[in-house]
PDB file of C-alpha atoms in Angstrom:
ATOM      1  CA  UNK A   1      -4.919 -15.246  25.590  1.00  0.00           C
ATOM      2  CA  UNK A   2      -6.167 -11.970  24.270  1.00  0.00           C
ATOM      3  CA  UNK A   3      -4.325  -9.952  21.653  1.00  0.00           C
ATOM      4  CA  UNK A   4      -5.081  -6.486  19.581  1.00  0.00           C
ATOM      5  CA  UNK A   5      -4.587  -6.667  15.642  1.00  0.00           C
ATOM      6  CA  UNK A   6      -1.194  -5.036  15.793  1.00  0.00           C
ATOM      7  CA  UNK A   7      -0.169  -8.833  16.740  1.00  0.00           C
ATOM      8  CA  UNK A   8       0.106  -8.925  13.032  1.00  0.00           C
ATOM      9  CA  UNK A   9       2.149  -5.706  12.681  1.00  0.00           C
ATOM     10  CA  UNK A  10       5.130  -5.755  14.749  1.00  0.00           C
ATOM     11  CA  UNK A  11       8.255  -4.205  13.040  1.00  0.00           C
ATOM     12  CA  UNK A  12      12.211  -5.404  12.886  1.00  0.00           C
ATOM     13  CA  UNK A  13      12.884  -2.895  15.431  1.00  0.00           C
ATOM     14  CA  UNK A  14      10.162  -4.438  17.816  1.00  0.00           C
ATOM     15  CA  UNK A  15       7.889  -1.301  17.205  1.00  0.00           C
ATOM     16  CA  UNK A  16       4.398  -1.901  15.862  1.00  0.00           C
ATOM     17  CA  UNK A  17       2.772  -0.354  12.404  1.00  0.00           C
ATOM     18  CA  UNK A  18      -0.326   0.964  12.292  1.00  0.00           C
ATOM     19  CA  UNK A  19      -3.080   1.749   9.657  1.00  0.00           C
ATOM     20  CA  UNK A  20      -6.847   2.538   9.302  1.00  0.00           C
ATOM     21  CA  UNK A  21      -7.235  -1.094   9.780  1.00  0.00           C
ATOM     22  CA  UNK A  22      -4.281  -2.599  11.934  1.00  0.00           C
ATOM     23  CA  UNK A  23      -4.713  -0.512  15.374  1.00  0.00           C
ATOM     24  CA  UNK A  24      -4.672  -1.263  19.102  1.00  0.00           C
ATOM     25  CA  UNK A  25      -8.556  -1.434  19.095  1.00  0.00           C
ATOM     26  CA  UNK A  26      -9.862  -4.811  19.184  1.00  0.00           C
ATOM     27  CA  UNK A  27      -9.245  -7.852  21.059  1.00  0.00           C
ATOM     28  CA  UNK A  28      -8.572 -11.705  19.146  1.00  0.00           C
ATOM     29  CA  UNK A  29      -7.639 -14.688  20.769  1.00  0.00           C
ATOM     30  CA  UNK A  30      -4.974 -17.022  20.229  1.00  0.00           C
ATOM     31  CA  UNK A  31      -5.959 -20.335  20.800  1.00  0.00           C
ATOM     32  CA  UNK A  32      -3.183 -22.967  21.543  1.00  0.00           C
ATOM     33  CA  UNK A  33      -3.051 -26.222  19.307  1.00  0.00           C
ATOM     34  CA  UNK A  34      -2.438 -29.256  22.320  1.00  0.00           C
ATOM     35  CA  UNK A  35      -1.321 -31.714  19.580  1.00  0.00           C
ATOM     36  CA  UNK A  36       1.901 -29.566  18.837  1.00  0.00           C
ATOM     37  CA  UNK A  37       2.647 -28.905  22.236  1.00  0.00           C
ATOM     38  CA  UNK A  38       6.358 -29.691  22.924  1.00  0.00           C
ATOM     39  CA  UNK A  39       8.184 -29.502  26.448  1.00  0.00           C
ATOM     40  CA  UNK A  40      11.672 -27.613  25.802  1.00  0.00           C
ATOM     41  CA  UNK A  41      14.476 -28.102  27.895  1.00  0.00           C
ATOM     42  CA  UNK A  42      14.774 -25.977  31.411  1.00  0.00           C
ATOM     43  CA  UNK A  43      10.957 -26.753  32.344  1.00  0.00           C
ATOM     44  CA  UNK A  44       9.108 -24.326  29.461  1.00  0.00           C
ATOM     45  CA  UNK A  45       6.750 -25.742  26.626  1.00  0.00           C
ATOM     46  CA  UNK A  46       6.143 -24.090  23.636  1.00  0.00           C
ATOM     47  CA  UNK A  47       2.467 -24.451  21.239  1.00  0.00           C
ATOM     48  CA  UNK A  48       2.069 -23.253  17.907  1.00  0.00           C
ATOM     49  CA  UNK A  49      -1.247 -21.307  17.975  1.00  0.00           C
ATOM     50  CA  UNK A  50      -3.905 -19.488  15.735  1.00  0.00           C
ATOM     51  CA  UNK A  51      -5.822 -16.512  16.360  1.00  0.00           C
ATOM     52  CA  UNK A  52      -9.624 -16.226  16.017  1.00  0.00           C
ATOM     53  CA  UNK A  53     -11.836 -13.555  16.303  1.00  0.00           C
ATOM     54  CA  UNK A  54     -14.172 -13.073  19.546  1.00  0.00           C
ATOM     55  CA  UNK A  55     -17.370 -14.350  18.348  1.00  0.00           C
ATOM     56  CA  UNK A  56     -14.884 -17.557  16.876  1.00  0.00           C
ATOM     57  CA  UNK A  57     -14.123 -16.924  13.438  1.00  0.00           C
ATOM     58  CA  UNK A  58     -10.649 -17.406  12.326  1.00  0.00           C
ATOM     59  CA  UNK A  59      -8.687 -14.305  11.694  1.00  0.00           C
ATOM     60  CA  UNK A  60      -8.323 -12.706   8.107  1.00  0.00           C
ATOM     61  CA  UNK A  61      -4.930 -12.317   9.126  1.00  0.00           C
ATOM     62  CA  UNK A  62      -3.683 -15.352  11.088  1.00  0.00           C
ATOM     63  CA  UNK A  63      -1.146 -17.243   8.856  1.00  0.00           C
ATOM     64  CA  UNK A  64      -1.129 -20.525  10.801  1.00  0.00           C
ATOM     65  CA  UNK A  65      -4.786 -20.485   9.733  1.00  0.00           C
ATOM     66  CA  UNK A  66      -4.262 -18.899   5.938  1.00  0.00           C
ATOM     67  CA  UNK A  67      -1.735 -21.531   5.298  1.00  0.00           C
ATOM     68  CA  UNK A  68      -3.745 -24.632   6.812  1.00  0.00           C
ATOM     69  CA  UNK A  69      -7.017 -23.563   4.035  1.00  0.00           C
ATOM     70  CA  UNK A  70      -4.766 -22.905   1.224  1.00  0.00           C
ATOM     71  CA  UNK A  71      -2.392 -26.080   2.134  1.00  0.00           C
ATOM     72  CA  UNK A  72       0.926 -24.758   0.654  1.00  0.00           C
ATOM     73  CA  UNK A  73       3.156 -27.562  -0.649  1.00  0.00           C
TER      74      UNK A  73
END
């Protein structure tokens, strides 16, 4: 699945914020983790997932993938 760096941004009123850096330009990709898929209840299954860059670097700004390197206790 595609996404634009204001992924990262979204507000408590469901707006987005936007900088010099965090805009609509761009296009990540969130890539699914299979070994924490779970089926809920009512026929829908939920992933956790972690967003990479096109070329397949992991995003600066993904914290399912900040919090895997640093490996917070």
């Amino acid at each position: 699945m595609g996404a634009a760096p204001v992924w990262h941004a979204f507000t408590i009123d469901g707006g987005t914020a936007f900088t010099d850096s965090i805009t609509t330009v761009g296009d990540m990709r969130l890539k699914i983790d299979i070994a924490g898929l779970r089926v809920l209840p009512g026929g829908r299954a939920w992933a956790p997932g972690s967003l990479f860059e096109q070329a397949g670097a992991a995003s600066p700004a993904c914290s399912r993938g900040l919090l895997a390197v640093r490996k917070i206790v």
